[in-house]
mmCIF file of C-alpha atoms in Angstrom:
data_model
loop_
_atom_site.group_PDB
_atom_site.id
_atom_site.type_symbol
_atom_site.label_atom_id
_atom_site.label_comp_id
_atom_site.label_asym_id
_atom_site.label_seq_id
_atom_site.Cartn_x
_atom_site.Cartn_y
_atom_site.Cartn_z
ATOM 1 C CA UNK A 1 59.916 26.900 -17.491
ATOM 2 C CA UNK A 2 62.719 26.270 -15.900
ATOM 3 C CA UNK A 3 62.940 28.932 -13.856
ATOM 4 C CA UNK A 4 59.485 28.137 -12.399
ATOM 5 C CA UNK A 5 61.344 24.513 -11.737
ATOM 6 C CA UNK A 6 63.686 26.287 -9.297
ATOM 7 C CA UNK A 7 61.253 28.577 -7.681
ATOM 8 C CA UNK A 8 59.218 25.233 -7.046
ATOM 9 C CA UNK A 9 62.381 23.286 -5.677
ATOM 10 C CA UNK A 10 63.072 26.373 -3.364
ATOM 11 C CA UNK A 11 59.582 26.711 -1.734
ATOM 12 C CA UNK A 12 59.913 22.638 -1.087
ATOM 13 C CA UNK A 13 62.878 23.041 0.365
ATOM 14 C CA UNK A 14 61.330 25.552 2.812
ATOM 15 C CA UNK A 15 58.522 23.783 3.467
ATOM 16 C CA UNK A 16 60.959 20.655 4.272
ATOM 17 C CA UNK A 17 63.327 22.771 6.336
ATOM 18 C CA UNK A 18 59.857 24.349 8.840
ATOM 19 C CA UNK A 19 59.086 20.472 9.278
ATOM 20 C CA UNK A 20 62.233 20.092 10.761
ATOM 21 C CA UNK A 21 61.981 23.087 12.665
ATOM 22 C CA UNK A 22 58.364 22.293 13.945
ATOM 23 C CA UNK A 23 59.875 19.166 15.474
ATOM 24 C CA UNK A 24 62.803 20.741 17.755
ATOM 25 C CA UNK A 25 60.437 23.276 18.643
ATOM 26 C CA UNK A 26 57.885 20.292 20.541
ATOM 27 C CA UNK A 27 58.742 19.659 23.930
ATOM 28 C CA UNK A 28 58.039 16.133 24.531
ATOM 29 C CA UNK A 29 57.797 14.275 28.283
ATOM 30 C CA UNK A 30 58.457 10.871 28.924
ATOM 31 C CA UNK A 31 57.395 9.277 31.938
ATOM 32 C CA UNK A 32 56.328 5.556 32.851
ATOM 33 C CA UNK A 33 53.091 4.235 34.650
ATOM 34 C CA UNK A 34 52.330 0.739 35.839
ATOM 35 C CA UNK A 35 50.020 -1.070 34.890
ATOM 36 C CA UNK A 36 48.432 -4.327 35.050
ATOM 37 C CA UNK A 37 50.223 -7.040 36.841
ATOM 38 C CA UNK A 38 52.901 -4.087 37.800
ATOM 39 C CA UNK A 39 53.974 -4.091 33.814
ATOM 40 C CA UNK A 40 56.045 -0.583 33.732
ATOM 41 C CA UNK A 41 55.222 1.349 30.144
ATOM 42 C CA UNK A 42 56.604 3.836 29.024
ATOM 43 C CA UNK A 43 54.585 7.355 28.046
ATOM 44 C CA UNK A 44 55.798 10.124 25.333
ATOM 45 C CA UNK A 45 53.578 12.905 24.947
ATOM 46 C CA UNK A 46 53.586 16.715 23.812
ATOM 47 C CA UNK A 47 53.264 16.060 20.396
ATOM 48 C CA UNK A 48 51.628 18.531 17.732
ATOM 49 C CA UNK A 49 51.682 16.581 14.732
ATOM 50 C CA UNK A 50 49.348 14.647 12.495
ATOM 51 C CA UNK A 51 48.217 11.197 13.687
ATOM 52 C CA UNK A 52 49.817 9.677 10.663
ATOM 53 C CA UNK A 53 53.391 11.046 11.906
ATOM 54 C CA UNK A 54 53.099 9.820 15.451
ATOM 55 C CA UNK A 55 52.223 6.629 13.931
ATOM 56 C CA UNK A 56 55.160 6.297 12.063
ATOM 57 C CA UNK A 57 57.260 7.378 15.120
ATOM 58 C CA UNK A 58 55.690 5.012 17.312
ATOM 59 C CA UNK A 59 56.556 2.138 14.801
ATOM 60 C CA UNK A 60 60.515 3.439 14.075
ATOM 61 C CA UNK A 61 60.329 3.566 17.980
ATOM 62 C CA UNK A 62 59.196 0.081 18.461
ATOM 63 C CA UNK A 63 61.243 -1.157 15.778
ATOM 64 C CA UNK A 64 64.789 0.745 17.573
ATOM 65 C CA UNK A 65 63.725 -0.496 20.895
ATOM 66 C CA UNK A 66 62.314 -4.065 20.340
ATOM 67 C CA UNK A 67 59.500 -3.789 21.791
ATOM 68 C CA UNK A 68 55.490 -3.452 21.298
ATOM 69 C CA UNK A 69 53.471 -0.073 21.932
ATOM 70 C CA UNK A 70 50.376 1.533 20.739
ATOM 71 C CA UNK A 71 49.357 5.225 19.515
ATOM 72 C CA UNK A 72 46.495 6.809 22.021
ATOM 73 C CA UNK A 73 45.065 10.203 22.381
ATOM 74 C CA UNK A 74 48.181 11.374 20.758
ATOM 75 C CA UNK A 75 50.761 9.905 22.590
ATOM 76 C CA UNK A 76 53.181 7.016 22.366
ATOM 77 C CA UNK A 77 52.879 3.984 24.887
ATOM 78 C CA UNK A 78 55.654 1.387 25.009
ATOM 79 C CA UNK A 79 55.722 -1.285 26.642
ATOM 80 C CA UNK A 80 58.781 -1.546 29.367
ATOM 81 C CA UNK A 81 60.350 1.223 30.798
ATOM 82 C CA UNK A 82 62.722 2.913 28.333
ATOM 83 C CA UNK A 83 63.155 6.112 29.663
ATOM 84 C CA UNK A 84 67.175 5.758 28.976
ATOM 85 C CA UNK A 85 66.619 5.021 25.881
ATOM 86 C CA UNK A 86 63.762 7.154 24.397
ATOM 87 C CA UNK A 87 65.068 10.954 25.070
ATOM 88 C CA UNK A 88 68.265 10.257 22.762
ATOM 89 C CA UNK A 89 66.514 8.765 19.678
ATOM 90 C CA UNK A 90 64.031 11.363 19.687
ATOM 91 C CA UNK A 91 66.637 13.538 20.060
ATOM 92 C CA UNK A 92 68.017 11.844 16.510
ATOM 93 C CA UNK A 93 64.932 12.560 15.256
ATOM 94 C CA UNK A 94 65.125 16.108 16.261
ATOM 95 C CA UNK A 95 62.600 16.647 19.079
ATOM 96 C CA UNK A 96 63.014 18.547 22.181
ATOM 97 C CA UNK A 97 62.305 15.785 25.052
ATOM 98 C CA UNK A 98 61.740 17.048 28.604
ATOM 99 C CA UNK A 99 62.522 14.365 31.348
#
């Protein structure tokens, strides 16, 4: 049995290792847009993933930047313009970001 254990720990740790890979292999843009009252925001899209994981990007985002966003059609919205800011922690994270 135990060498079914290892076989089992292996194949996780391939499946773990293509996760990462599937990340640096995105290319994400980042751009900001105005909006109401001239309010800059700023947009991150590109992503493939599951709405679940840009949903927990958005709120590690939020929560590194101090600042309030939402998930839509797949992409991140935050609000101010962070464009500085954004490209190196998704970079952190792993993700190819396109300016």
């Amino acid at each position: 049995m135990s060498n079914d254990d290892d076989e089992l720990e292996d194949l996780l740790d391939e499946l773990d290792s293509q996760g990462d890979l599937d990340a640096s292999q995105q290319m994400l843009s980042i751009r900001t847009e105005s909006r109401r009252y001239d309010k800059p925001v700023t947009i991150i899209e590109g992503f493939d993933l599951e709405a679940s994981e840009i949903e927990t990007l958005a709120s590690e985002l939020k929560q590194s930047l101090g600042t309030g966003g939402t998930v839509d059609d797949g992409r991140i919205e935050l609000q101010g313009d962070h464009r500085s800011r954004v490209p190196e922690l998704l970079q952190e994270r792993g993700y190819e970001v396109r300016e």
